[in-house]
Coordinates of C-alpha atoms in Angstrom, one line a residue:
X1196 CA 25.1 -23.8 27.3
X1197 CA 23.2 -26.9 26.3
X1198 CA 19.9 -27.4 26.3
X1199 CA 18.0 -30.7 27.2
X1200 CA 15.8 -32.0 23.7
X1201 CA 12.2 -32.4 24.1
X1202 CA 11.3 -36.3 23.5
X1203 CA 8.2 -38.3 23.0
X1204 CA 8.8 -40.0 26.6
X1205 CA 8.9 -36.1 27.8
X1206 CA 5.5 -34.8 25.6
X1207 CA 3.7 -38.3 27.2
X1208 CA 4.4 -37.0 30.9
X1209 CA 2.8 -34.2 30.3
X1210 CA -0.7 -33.6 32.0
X1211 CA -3.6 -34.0 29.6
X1212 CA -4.8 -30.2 29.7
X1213 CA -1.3 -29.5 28.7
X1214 CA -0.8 -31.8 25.8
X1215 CA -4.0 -30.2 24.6
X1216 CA -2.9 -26.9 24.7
X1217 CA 0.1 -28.3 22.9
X1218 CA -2.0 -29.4 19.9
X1219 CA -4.4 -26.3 19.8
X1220 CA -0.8 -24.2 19.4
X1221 CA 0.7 -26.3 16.8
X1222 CA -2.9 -26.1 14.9
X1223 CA -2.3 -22.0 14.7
X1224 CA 1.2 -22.3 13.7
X1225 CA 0.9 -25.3 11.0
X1226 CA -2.6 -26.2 10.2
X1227 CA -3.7 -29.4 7.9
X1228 CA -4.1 -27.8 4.8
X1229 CA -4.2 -28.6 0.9
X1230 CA -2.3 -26.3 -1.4
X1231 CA -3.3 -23.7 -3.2
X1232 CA -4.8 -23.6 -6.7
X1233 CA -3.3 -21.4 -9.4
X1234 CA -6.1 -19.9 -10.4
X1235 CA -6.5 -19.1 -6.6
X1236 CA -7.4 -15.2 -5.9
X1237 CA -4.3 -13.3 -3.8
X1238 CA -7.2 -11.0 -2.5
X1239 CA -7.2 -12.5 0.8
X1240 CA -3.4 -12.1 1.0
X1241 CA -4.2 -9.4 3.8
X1242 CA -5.6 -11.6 6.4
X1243 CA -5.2 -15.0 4.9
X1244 CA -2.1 -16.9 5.5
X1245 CA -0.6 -19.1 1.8
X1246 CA -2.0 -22.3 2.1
X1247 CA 1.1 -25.1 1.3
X1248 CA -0.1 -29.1 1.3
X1249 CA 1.0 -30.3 5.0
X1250 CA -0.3 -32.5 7.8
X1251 CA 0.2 -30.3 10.5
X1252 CA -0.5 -31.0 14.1
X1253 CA -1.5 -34.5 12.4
X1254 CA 1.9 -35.8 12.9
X1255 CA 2.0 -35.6 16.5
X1256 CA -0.3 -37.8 16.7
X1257 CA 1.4 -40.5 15.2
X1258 CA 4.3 -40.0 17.9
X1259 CA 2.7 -42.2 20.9
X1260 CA -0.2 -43.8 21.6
X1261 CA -1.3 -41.7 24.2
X1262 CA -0.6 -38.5 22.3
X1263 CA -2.9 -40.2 19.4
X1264 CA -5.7 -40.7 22.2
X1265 CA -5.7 -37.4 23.3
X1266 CA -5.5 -35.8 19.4
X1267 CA -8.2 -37.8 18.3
X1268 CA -10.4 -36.8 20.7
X1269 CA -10.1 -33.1 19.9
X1270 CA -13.4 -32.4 17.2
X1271 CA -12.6 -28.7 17.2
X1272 CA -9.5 -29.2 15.2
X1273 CA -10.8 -31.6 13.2
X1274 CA -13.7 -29.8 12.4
X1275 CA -10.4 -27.7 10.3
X1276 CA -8.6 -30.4 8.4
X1277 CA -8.8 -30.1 4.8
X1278 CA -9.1 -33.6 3.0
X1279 CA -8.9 -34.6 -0.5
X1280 CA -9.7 -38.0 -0.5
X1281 CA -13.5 -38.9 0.4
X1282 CA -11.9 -41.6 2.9
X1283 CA -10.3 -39.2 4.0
X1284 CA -13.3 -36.7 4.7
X1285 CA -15.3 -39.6 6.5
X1286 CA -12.7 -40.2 9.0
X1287 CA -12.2 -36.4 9.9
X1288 CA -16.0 -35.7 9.8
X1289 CA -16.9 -38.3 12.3
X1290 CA -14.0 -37.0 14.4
X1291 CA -15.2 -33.2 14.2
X1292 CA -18.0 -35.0 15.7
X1293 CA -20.5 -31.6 15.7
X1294 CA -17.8 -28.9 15.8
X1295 CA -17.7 -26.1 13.4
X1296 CA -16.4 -27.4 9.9
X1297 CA -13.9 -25.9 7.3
X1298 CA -15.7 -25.9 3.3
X1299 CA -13.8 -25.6 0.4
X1300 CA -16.1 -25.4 -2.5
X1301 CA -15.0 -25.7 -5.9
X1302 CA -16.4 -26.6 -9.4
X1303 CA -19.0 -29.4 -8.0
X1304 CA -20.2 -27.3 -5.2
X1305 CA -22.0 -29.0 -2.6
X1306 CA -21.8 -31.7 -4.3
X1307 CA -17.8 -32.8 -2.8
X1308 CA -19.5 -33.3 0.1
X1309 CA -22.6 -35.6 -1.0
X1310 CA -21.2 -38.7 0.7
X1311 CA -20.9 -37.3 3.8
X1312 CA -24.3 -38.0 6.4
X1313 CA -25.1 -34.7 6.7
X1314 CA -27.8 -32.3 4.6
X1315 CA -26.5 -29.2 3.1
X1316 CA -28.4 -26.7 5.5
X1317 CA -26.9 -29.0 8.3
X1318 CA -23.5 -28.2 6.7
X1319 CA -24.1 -24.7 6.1
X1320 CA -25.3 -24.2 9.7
X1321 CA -21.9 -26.1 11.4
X1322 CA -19.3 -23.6 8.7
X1323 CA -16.4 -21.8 10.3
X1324 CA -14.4 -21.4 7.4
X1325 CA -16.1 -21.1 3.7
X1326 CA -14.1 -20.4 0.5
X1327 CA -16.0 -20.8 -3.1
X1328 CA -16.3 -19.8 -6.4
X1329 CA -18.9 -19.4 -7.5
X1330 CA -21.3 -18.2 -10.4
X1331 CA -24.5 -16.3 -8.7
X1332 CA -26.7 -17.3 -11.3
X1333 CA -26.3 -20.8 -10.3
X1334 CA -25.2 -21.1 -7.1
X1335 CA -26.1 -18.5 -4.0
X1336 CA -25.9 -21.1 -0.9
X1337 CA -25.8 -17.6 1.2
X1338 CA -29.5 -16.8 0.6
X1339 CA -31.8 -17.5 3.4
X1340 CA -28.9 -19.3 5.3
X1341 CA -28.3 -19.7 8.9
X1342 CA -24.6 -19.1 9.1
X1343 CA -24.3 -19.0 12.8
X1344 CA -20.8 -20.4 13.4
X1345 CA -19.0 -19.0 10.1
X1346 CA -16.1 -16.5 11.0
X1347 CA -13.9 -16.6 7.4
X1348 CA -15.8 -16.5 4.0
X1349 CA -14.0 -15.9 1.4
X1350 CA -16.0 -15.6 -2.4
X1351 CA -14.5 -15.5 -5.9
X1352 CA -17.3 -14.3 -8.2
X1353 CA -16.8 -16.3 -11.5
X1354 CA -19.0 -14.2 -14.3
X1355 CA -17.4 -12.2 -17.0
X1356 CA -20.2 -10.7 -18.1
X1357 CA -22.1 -10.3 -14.1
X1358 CA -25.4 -8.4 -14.3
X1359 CA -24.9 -5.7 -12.1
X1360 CA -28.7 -5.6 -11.6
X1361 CA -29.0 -9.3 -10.4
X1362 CA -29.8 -9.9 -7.1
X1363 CA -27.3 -11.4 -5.0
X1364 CA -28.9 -11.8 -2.1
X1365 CA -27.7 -11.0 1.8
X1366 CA -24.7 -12.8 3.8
X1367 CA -26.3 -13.0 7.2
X1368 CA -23.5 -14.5 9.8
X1369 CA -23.6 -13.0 13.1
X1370 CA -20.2 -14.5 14.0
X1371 CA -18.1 -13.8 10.7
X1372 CA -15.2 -11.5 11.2
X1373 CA -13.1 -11.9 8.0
X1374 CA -14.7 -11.6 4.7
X1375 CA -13.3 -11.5 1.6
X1376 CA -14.8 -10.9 -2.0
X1377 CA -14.2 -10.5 -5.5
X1378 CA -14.8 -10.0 -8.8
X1379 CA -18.2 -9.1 -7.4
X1380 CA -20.0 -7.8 -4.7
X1381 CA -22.6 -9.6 -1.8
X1382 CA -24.0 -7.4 1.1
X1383 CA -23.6 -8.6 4.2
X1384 CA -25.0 -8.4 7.7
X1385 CA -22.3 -9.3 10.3
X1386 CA -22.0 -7.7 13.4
X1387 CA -18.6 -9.1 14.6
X1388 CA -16.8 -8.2 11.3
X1389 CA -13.6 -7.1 11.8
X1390 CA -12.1 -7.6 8.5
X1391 CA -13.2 -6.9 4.8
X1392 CA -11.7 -7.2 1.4
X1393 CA -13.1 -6.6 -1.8
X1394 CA -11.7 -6.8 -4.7
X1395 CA -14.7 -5.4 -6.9
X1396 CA -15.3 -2.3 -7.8
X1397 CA -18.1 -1.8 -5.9
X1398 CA -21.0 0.5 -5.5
X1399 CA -20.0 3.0 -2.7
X1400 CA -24.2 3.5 -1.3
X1401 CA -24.3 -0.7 -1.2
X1402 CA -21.1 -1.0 0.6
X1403 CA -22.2 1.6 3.0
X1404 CA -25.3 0.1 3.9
X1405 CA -23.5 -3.2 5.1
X1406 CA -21.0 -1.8 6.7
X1407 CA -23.6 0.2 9.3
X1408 CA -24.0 -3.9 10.6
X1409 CA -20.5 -4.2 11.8
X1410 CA -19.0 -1.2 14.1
X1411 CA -15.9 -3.1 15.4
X1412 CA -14.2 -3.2 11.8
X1413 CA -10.6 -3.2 11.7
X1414 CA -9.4 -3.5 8.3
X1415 CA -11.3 -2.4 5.1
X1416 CA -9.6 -2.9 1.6
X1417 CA -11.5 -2.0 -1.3
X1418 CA -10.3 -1.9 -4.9
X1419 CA -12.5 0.8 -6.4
X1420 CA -15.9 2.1 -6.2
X1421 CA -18.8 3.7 -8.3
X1422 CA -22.4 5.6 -8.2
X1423 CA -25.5 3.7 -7.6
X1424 CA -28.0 3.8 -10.9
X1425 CA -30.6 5.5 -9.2
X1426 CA -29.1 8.8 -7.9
X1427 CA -27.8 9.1 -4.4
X1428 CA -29.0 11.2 -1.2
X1429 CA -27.2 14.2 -0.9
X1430 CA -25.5 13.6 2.6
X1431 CA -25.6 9.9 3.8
X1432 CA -25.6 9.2 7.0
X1433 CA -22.4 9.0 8.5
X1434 CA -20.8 5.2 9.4
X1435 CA -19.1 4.9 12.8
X1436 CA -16.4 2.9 12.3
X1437 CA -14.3 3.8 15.2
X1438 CA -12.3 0.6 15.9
X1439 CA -10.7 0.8 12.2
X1440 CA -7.0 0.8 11.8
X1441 CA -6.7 0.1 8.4
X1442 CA -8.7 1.8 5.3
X1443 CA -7.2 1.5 1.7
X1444 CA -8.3 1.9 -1.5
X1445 CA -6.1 0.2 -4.2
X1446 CA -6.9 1.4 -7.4
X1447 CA -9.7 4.5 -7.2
X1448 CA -10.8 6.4 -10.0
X1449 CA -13.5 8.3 -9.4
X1450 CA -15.2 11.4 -6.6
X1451 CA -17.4 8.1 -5.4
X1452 CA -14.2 7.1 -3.3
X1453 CA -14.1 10.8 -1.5
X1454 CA -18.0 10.3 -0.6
X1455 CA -17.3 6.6 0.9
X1456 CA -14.7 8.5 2.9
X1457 CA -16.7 11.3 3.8
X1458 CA -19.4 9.1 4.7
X1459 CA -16.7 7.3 7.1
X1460 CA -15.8 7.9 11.1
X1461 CA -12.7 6.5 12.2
X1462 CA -10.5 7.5 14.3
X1463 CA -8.3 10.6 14.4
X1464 CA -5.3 8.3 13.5
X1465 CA -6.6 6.1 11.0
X1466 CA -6.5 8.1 7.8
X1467 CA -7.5 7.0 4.3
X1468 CA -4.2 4.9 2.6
X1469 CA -4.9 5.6 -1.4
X1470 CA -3.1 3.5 -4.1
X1471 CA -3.0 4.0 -8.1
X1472 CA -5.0 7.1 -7.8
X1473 CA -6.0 7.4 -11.6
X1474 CA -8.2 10.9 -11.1
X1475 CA -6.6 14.3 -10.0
X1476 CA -9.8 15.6 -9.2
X1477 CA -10.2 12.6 -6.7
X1478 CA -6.5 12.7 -5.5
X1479 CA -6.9 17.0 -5.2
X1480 CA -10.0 16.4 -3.0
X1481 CA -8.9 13.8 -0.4
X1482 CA -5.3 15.7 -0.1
X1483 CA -6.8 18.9 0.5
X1484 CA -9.3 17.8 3.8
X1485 CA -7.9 18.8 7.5
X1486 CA -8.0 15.5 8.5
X1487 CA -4.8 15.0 6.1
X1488 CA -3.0 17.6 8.1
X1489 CA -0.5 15.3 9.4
X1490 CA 0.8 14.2 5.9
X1491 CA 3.6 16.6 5.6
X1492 CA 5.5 15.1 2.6
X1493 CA 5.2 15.2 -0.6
X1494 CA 7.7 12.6 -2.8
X1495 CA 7.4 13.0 -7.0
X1496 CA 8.9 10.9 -9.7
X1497 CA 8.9 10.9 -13.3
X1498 CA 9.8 7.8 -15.5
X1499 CA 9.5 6.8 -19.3
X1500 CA 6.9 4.3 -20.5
X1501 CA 8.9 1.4 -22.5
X1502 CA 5.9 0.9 -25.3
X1503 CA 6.3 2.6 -28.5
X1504 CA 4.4 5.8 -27.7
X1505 CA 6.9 6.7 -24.6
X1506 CA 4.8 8.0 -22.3
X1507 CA 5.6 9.6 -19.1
X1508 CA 4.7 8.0 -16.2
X1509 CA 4.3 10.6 -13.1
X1510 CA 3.9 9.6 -9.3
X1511 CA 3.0 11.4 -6.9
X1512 CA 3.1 10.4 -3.1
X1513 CA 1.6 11.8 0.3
X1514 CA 2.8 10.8 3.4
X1515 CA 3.8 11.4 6.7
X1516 CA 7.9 11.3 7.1
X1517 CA 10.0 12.2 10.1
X1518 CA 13.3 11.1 9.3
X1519 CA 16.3 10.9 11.6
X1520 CA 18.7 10.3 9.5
X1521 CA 19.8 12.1 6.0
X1522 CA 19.7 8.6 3.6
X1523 CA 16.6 7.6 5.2
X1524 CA 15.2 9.9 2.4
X1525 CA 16.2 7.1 -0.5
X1526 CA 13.8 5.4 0.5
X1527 CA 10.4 5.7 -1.3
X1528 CA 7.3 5.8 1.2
X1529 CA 5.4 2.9 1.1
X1530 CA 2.0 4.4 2.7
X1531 CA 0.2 7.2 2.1
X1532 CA -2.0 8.9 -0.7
X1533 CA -0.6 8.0 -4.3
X1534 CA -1.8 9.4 -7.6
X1535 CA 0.0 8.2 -11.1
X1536 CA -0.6 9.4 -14.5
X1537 CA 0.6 9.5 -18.2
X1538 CA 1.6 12.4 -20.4
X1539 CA 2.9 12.7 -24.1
X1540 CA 4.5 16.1 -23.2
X1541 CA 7.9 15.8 -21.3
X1542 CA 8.1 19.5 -20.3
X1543 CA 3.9 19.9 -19.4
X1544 CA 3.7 16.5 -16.8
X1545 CA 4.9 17.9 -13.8
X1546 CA 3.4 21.4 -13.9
X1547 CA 0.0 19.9 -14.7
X1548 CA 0.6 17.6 -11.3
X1549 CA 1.4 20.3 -9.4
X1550 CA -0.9 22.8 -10.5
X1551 CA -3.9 20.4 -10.7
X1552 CA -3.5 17.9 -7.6
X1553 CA -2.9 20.6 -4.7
X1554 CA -4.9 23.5 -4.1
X1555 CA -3.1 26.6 -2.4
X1556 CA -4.3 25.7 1.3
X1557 CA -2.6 22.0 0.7
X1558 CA 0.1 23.1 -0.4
X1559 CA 1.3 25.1 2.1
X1560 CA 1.1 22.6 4.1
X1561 CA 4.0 20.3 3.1
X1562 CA 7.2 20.7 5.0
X1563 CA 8.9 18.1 3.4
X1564 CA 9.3 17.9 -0.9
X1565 CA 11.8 14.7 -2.1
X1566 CA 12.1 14.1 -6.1
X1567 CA 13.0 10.7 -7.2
X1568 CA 15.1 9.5 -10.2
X1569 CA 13.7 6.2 -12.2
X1570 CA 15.1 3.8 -14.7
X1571 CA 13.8 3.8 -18.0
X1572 CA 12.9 1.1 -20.5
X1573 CA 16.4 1.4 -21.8
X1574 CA 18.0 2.0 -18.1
X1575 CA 18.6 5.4 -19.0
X1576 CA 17.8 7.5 -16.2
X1577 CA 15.5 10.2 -16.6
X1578 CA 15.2 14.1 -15.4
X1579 CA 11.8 15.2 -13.6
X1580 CA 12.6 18.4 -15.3
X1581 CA 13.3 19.5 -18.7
X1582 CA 16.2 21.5 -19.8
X1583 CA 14.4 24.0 -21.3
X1584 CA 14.3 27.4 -19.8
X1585 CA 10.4 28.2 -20.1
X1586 CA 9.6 24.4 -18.7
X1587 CA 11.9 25.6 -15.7
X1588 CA 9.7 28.9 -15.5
X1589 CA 6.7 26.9 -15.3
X1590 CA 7.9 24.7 -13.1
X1591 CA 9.1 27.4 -10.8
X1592 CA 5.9 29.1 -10.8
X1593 CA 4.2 26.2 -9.2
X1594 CA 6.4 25.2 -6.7
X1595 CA 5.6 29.0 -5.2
X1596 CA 2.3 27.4 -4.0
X1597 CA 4.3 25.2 -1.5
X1598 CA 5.9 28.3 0.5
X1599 CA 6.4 26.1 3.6
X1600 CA 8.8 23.7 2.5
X1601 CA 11.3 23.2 4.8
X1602 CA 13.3 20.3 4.0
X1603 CA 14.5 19.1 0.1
X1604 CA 15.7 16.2 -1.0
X1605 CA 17.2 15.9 -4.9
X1606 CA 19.2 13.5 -6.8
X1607 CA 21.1 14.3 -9.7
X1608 CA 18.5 13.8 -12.3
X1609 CA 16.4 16.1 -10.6
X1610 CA 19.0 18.7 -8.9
X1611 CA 17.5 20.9 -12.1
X1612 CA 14.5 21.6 -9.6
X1613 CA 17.3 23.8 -7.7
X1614 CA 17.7 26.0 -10.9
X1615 CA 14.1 26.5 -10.8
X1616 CA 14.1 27.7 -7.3
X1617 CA 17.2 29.9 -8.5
X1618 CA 15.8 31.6 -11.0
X1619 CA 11.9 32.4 -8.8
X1620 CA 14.3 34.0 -6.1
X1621 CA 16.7 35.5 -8.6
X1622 CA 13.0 37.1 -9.9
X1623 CA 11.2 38.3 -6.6
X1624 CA 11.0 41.4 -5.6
X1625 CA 8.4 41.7 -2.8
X1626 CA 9.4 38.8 -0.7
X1627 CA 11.7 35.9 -0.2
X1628 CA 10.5 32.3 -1.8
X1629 CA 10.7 29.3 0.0
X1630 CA 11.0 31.3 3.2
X1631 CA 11.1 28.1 5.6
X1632 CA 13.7 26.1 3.5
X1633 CA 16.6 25.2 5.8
X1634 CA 17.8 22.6 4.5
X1635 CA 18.7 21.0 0.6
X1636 CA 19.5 17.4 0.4
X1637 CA 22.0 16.6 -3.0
X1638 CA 22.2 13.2 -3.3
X1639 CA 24.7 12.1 -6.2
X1640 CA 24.8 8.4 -7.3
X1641 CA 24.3 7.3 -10.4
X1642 CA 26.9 9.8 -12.4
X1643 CA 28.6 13.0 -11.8
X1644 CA 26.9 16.2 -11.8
X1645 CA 27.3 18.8 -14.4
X1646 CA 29.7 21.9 -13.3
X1647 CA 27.0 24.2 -14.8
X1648 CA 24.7 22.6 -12.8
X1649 CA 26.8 23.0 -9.4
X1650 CA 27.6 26.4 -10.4
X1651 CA 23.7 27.4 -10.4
X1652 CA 23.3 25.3 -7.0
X1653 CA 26.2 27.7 -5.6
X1654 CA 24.0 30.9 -7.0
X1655 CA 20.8 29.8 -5.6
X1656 CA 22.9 30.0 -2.2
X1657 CA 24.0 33.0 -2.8
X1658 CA 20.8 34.5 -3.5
X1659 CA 19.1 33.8 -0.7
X1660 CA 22.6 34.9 1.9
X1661 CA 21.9 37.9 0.2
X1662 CA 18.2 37.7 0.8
X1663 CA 19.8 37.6 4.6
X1664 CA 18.0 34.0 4.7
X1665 CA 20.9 32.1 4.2
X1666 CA 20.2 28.0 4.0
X1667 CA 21.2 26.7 7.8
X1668 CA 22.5 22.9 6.2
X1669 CA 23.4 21.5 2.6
X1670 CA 23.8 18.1 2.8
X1671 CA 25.9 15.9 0.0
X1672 CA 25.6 12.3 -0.6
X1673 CA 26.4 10.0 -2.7
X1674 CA 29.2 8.0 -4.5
X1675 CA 29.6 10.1 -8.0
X1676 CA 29.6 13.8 -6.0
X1677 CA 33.1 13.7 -5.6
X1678 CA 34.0 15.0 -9.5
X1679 CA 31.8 17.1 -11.9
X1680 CA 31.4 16.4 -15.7
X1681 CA 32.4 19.5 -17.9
X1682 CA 30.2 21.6 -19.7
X1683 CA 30.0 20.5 -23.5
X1684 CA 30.5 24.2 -24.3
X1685 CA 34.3 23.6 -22.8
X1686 CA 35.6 21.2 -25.1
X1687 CA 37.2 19.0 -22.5
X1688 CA 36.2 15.3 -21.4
X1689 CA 38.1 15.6 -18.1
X1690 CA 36.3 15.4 -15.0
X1691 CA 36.7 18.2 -11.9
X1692 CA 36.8 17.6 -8.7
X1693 CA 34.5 19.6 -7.2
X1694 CA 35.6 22.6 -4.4
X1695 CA 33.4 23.0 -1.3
X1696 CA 35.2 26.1 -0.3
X1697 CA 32.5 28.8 -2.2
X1698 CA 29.5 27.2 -0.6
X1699 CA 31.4 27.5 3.1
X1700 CA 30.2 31.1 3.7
X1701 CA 26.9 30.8 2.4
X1702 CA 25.2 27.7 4.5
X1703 CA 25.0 27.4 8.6
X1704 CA 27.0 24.0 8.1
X1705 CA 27.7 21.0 5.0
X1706 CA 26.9 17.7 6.1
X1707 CA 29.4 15.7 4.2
X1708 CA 27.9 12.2 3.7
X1709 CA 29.3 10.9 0.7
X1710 CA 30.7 7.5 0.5
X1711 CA 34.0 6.1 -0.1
X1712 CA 37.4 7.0 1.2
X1713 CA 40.0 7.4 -1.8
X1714 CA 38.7 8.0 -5.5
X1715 CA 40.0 7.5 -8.2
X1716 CA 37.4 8.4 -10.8
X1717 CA 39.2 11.6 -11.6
X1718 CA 42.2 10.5 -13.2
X1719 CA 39.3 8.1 -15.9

């Protein structure tokens, strides 16, 4: 089927009101922009759309006279052209006519703008769109300003040595609704604020005061925060923030976060997303309230450090997953709570985690426990879980505190984990571990598994049949489960192919999911 192209006779029969809303459409989609500096801040990456040199909607008014008429005569949009050349600025300026302008303030300030027949408070006073850089010691345009038509500031604080105690004054815009700041901090009044970004770490009692001015908030972003110098009250008043959708903290590192959240009211749905958590004090705290109920996973890695001291990088995520699928599991989450720390000691790094970032009452909680393998500096990949028998023990011993695991996924460098849970039930004696587990998830890939290691999995089966709680699924994935390596006690580099039949009797059913038809790797 064909379909009939749209040409300039076609766009000049339109009706006027439609040829308008033509060019107020193609001003959303591409806008007259300039490009981006280098040296620009990706802050504003969360509600600000990369800013490549074009003429936009410009162009179509080069297409026919009478689209040219009609183009011209729209001030609102080029009130949001961005010029370069100072010709160029006179000619959109007298078009904008007295509708709301876009500033871009650099280096010379106000100053870019000297030629133009309009004072600075005039300027100020007609902004829709403001981004600067600016040093506060210089340059604070925002104090004592009437900012009635600005909607989108955006502030790069350039100080590397900012007084903290120097007063920045007050954005007042009763209009704004997107604000972004960093390397720094300026309170704010705006009551139609919807969205905020700061990339500072901030002081939690400043950031709460502004944000009692602006209820309908969407979207709050917010590197890090810190305690005021004069000591705080001991409950703040609590913020009702119940429009918000969206409330992350990127890199926290300290209990102020968990009072900004306490301090918080959102919405039942809207929970805390926490990035680069470097405190497990902080990271214990905020996984451990109620309203974190709904997070029912719990996903670990463990990777090697490539600098000379090899440290041991360990990540932990919380998260909501409900997966429908088996290799939906290989994927890491992407939301959620996430805490990451370093440790010298290989065997200590994952006890310390799980002992010291869950109390008992959050633990119990999780249903869901996945282990991830990671590449090393030298692509080597690494275990979560040493080899040695008492790190096992230790290991095992924690993992008790998370008795209502139902669902666990491993791949080969961490399958280990299974001999741990092996060895607590092999142990008990009053009551079965892991008394929800239904279901094991063995996910093979990278290289074959070793036959001791399968031999263990097959007792830890066993065990719990005879605990009369026998597993209900065991699921196998994976390219490299089709052969195991021998044990170097054998003597023998041949690879075995491994036999499902023992683990038959001992699971409800085995989900075979591994990939490939015919192999061949057996007869390497």
């Amino acid at each position: 089927m064909s379909t009939a192209s749209i040409t300039p006779a076609t766009l000049i029969s339109l009706p006027d009101d439609i040829i308008c809303e033509l060019f107020f459409a193609l001003a959303k989609v591409d806008v007259p922009r300039r490009a981006s500096t280098q040296n620009s801040p990706r802050l504003f990456d969360d509600f600000a759309e990369d800013r490549h040199p074009s003429l936009g909607w410009i162009r179509l008014t080069h297409v026919a006279r009478r689209l040219r008429h009609i183009g011209i005569d729209l001030p609102t949009l080029w009130g949001r052209v961005v010029s370069i050349f100072p010709s160029a600025r006179e000619t959109t300026f007298a078009r904008s006519r007295n509708a709301p302008l876009d500033l871009y303030l650099g280096q010379n300030g106000f100053n870019a703008y000297s030629h133009w027949p309009i004072a600075t408070d005039a300027l100020l006073a007609r902004a829709r769109y403001i981004q600067d850089v600016v040093h506060p010691d210089a340059r604070g345009w925002w104090v004592d300003t009437s900012l009635p038509c600005l909607e989108i500031l955006q502030i790069e604080i350039k100080d590397t040595v900012l007084n903290e105690s120097l007063a920045l004054g007050q954005v007042i815009a009763p209009t704004l609704t997107s604000y972004g700041i960093y390397g720094g901090f300026i309170p704010f009044h705006a009551p139609s604020l919807q969205r905020l970004v700061v990339g500072h770490k901030v002081v939690w009692t400043t950031l709460v005061d502004s944000l009692r001015t602006c209820p309908f908030l969407e979207m709050l972003v917010i590197t890090d925060t810190r305690e005021p110098s004069e000591p705080a009250p001991a409950a703040a008043e609590p913020v009702e923030l119940m429009h918000l959708t969206t409330f992350r903290l990127t890199i926290p590192s300290s209990m102020s976060a968990l009072k900004l959240i306490e301090c918080l009211s959102v919405p039942a749905s809207t929970r805390p997303e926490i990035k680069n958590c470097t405190s497990l004090i902080l990271f214990r705290n905020v996984v451990q309230r109620d309203t974190l109920s709904g997070y029912n996973a719990l996903s670990i890695s463990i990777e090697r450090t490539g600098d000379a001291f090899s440290f041991h990088r360990v990540e932990a995520n919380v998260s909501k997953r409900a997966h429908t699928t088996f290799d939906a599991y290989r994927v890491r989450p992407s939301t959620g709570i996430t805490t990451i720390h370093s440790y010298f000691s290989y065997d200590h790094a994952l006890p310390h985690l799980l002992g010291g970032g869950f109390t008992p009452e959050a633990a119990c909680r999780f249903d869901t426990l996945v282990f991830y393998s990671n590449l090393g500096a030298s692509n080597a990949l690494l275990p979560p879980l040493s080899a040695s028998g008492s790190a096992l023990a230790n290991i095992g011993s924690k993992l008790r505190a998370f008795s209502g695991i139902t669902t666990l996924y491993v791949q080969r460098e961490s399958a280990q984990l299974l001999l741990a849970i092996r060895d607590t039930i092999e142990k008990s004696v009053d009551e079965m571990p892991y008394p929800s587990l239904k279901t094991i998830i063995l996910d093979v890939f990278t290289s074959h598994l070793d036959a001791s290691l399968w031999d263990g999995i097959i007792d830890l089966l066993l065990y719990r049949k005879g605990y009369r709680c026998p597993l209900e699924r065991l699921v196998i994935m994976g390219s490299h489960l089709c052969h195991l390596s021998p044990d170097a006690s054998d003597g023998s580099e041949a690879l075995k192919t491994i036999d499902l039949r023992p683990v038959e009797g001992l699971v409800g059913e085995i989900v075979d999911l591994r990939e490939g038809e015919a192999c061949t790797c057996g007869a390497v």
